[in-house]
Amino acid sequence: MGQKVHPKGLRLGVLYNWDSRWFFSNKKAYREALLSDVKIRDMLMKKLSYTAVKRAINKITLIIYSVKPGMIIGRGGKGLEDVRNFISMYLKIGKKGKNLPVGRQEGKLEIKIEPVKKPYLDAYYVAQSIAEKLIRNFPHRSVIHNSMNRVREAGAKGVKIQVSGRIAGAEISRREKYFDGTIPASTIREDVDFAKYPALTKSGYIGVKVWIAR
């Protein structure tokens, strides 16, 4: 089960909360809100860091988690204002310039910036940092072992990292797994953070997966 079930999906409602926190009884509004949340999260992932979305009646709250919140806020809050304008434009105007439907109604937009105090206990940050180094042709084994050492120094109980694809430009794709400590993947009460991140290298995509038992 530990190899097949998403570690966060297994623990939803027990240890973790949902990334999107809202409910619509209207099926059409539910579908539109879900699609809107996925697109907002994807856009902000590319620009900033990972995001949680809360919706209420005529109000949307975005919680942006970042290792360096000061870079998002900018001088005098200019960066945060740019993010607000960016999201507001998406929520109000569709591709053809028409107002978007019920799931993406206009309303109050609130943005909160939450700092990540221990970045090396965050699986997404670790996966992203490994992927960025692989893109710059760093030796994959030294990058992974260095990352695992930092994760363990941050206080993690265990860490597992998997890379798959044409690693180091090899002609045949393969999968490599690295372990340090313990990762009880099937234990629901265990706080296991998981993330995956693609690295587009010259030889093609290399997938990076990270499990951290915090």
Coordinates of C-alpha atoms in Angstrom, one line a residue:
M1 CA 0.0 0.0 0.0
G2 CA 2.9 2.4 0.8
Q3 CA 4.0 2.2 -2.8
K4 CA 0.6 2.8 -4.5
V5 CA -1.3 5.3 -2.3
H6 CA -0.5 9.0 -2.3
P7 CA 1.0 9.6 1.2
K8 CA -1.0 12.9 1.7
G9 CA -4.2 11.5 0.3
L10 CA -4.0 8.6 2.8
R11 CA -3.7 11.0 5.7
L12 CA -6.3 13.6 4.7
G13 CA -8.6 14.5 7.5
V14 CA -6.3 12.8 10.0
L15 CA -3.0 14.8 9.8
Y16 CA -3.5 17.1 6.8
N17 CA -6.1 19.5 5.7
W18 CA -7.3 19.9 2.2
D19 CA -5.5 22.4 -0.1
S20 CA -8.9 23.7 -1.3
R21 CA -11.3 24.5 1.6
W22 CA -14.8 25.2 0.3
F23 CA -18.0 23.4 -0.6
F24 CA -20.6 24.0 -3.4
S25 CA -23.9 22.0 -3.5
N26 CA -24.4 23.1 -7.1
K27 CA -22.6 20.6 -9.4
K28 CA -21.7 23.1 -12.0
A29 CA -20.3 25.6 -9.5
Y30 CA -18.3 22.9 -7.8
R31 CA -16.7 21.8 -11.2
E32 CA -15.9 25.4 -12.1
A33 CA -14.4 26.3 -8.7
L34 CA -12.3 23.1 -8.7
L35 CA -10.9 23.8 -12.1
S36 CA -10.3 27.5 -11.1
D37 CA -8.4 26.4 -8.0
V38 CA -6.2 24.0 -9.9
K39 CA -5.3 26.7 -12.5
I40 CA -4.6 29.4 -9.8
R41 CA -2.4 26.9 -7.9
D42 CA -0.5 26.0 -11.1
M43 CA 0.1 29.6 -12.1
L44 CA 1.3 30.5 -8.6
M45 CA 3.5 27.4 -8.4
K46 CA 5.4 28.6 -11.5
K47 CA 5.7 32.1 -10.2
L48 CA 6.1 31.7 -6.4
S49 CA 5.5 28.8 -4.1
Y50 CA 2.8 26.3 -3.2
T51 CA -0.7 27.6 -2.3
A52 CA -3.8 26.7 -0.4
V53 CA -7.2 28.2 -1.5
K54 CA -10.2 28.9 0.7
R55 CA -13.6 30.1 -0.7
A56 CA -16.5 31.7 1.1
I57 CA -19.5 33.6 -0.2
N58 CA -18.0 36.3 -2.4
K59 CA -14.6 35.9 -0.8
I60 CA -11.5 34.0 -1.8
T61 CA -8.5 33.5 0.5
L62 CA -5.1 32.5 -1.0
I63 CA -2.5 31.2 1.5
I64 CA 0.9 31.3 -0.1
Y65 CA 3.7 29.3 1.7
S66 CA 7.2 30.5 0.9
V67 CA 10.7 30.0 2.1
K68 CA 11.5 33.7 1.3
P69 CA 8.2 35.6 1.9
G70 CA 10.1 39.0 1.6
M71 CA 10.8 38.3 -2.1
I72 CA 7.0 37.9 -2.7
I73 CA 6.0 40.9 -0.7
G74 CA 8.7 43.2 -2.3
R75 CA 9.5 46.7 -1.4
G76 CA 6.5 48.5 0.1
G77 CA 4.3 45.5 -0.7
K78 CA 4.7 46.1 -4.5
G79 CA 5.3 42.4 -5.2
L80 CA 2.2 41.4 -3.2
E81 CA 0.1 43.9 -5.1
D82 CA 1.4 42.5 -8.4
V83 CA 0.3 39.0 -7.3
R84 CA -3.1 40.4 -6.3
N85 CA -3.6 42.1 -9.7
F86 CA -2.4 38.9 -11.5
I87 CA -5.0 36.7 -9.7
S88 CA -7.8 39.4 -9.9
M89 CA -7.4 39.6 -13.7
Y90 CA -7.7 35.8 -14.0
L91 CA -10.7 35.6 -11.7
K92 CA -12.7 38.3 -13.5
I93 CA -11.9 37.9 -17.2
G94 CA -12.1 34.7 -19.3
K95 CA -10.3 33.9 -22.5
K96 CA -12.9 35.8 -24.6
G97 CA -13.1 38.7 -22.3
K98 CA -16.4 37.6 -20.7
N99 CA -17.1 37.4 -17.0
L100 CA -16.5 33.9 -15.6
P101 CA -19.3 31.8 -14.2
V102 CA -20.4 31.0 -10.7
G103 CA -17.4 29.1 -9.5
R104 CA -15.1 32.0 -10.2
Q105 CA -17.3 34.9 -9.1
E106 CA -15.9 38.4 -8.5
G107 CA -15.6 39.1 -4.8
K108 CA -13.1 40.0 -2.1
L109 CA -9.6 38.6 -2.6
E110 CA -7.4 38.1 0.5
I111 CA -3.8 37.0 0.2
K112 CA -1.8 35.6 3.1
I113 CA 1.9 34.9 3.1
E114 CA 3.0 32.1 5.4
P115 CA 6.8 31.5 5.9
V116 CA 8.2 28.0 5.8
K117 CA 10.4 28.0 8.9
K118 CA 12.3 24.7 8.2
P119 CA 12.5 24.4 4.4
Y120 CA 14.4 21.1 4.5
L121 CA 11.4 19.5 6.2
D122 CA 9.3 20.5 3.3
A123 CA 9.2 17.9 0.5
Y124 CA 8.2 20.3 -2.2
Y125 CA 11.1 22.6 -1.5
V126 CA 13.6 19.7 -1.4
A127 CA 12.2 18.2 -4.7
Q128 CA 12.4 21.6 -6.4
S129 CA 15.9 22.3 -5.2
I130 CA 17.1 18.9 -6.5
A131 CA 15.3 19.4 -9.8
E132 CA 16.9 22.8 -10.3
K133 CA 20.4 21.4 -9.7
L134 CA 19.8 18.5 -12.1
I135 CA 18.8 21.0 -14.8
R136 CA 22.2 22.7 -14.3
N137 CA 24.0 19.3 -14.8
F138 CA 25.1 18.8 -11.2
P139 CA 26.1 15.2 -10.4
H140 CA 22.8 13.6 -9.3
R141 CA 24.2 11.4 -6.6
S142 CA 26.1 14.2 -4.7
V143 CA 23.0 16.4 -5.0
I144 CA 20.7 13.8 -3.6
H145 CA 23.0 12.8 -0.7
N146 CA 23.6 16.4 0.2
S147 CA 19.9 17.0 0.2
M148 CA 19.2 13.9 2.4
N149 CA 21.9 15.1 4.9
R150 CA 20.3 18.5 5.2
V151 CA 16.9 16.9 5.7
R152 CA 18.2 14.7 8.5
E153 CA 20.1 17.7 10.1
A154 CA 16.8 19.6 10.1
G155 CA 15.3 16.9 12.4
A156 CA 13.6 14.5 10.0
K157 CA 13.0 10.9 11.1
G158 CA 13.7 9.6 7.6
V159 CA 13.8 10.6 3.9
K160 CA 13.4 8.8 0.6
I161 CA 14.3 10.3 -2.8
Q162 CA 13.5 8.8 -6.1
V163 CA 14.7 10.0 -9.5
S164 CA 13.5 8.5 -12.8
G165 CA 14.3 9.1 -16.5
R166 CA 17.5 9.5 -18.5
I167 CA 19.6 10.2 -15.5
A168 CA 23.0 11.8 -16.3
G169 CA 22.1 11.7 -20.0
A170 CA 22.0 7.9 -20.2
E171 CA 20.5 6.4 -23.4
I172 CA 18.2 4.1 -21.4
S173 CA 15.9 5.6 -18.8
R174 CA 16.1 4.1 -15.3
R175 CA 14.9 4.6 -11.7
E176 CA 17.1 5.2 -8.7
K177 CA 15.9 5.2 -5.0
Y178 CA 17.8 6.6 -2.1
F179 CA 16.9 6.1 1.6
D180 CA 18.1 7.5 4.9
G181 CA 16.3 6.7 8.2
T182 CA 12.8 5.3 8.3
I183 CA 9.7 6.1 6.1
P184 CA 6.7 4.2 7.5
A185 CA 4.5 4.7 4.4
S186 CA 1.5 2.8 5.6
T187 CA 1.3 4.2 9.1
I188 CA -1.5 6.8 9.0
R189 CA -0.5 8.6 12.2
E190 CA 3.0 9.2 10.8
D191 CA 3.6 12.7 9.4
V192 CA 5.0 11.9 6.0
D193 CA 5.3 14.8 3.6
F194 CA 5.4 14.0 -0.1
A195 CA 6.1 16.0 -3.3
K196 CA 7.1 15.4 -6.9
Y197 CA 8.8 17.8 -9.3
P198 CA 9.8 17.5 -13.0
A199 CA 13.3 18.5 -14.1
L200 CA 13.6 19.3 -17.8
T201 CA 17.2 18.5 -18.7
K202 CA 18.9 18.4 -22.1
S203 CA 18.2 14.7 -22.3
G204 CA 14.5 15.0 -21.4
Y205 CA 12.5 15.0 -18.3
I206 CA 13.7 13.5 -15.0
G207 CA 11.1 13.0 -12.4
V208 CA 12.0 13.8 -8.8
K209 CA 9.9 12.4 -5.9
V210 CA 10.6 13.1 -2.2
W211 CA 9.2 11.5 1.0
I212 CA 10.0 13.1 4.4
A213 CA 9.0 11.5 7.7
R214 CA 8.9 14.6 9.9

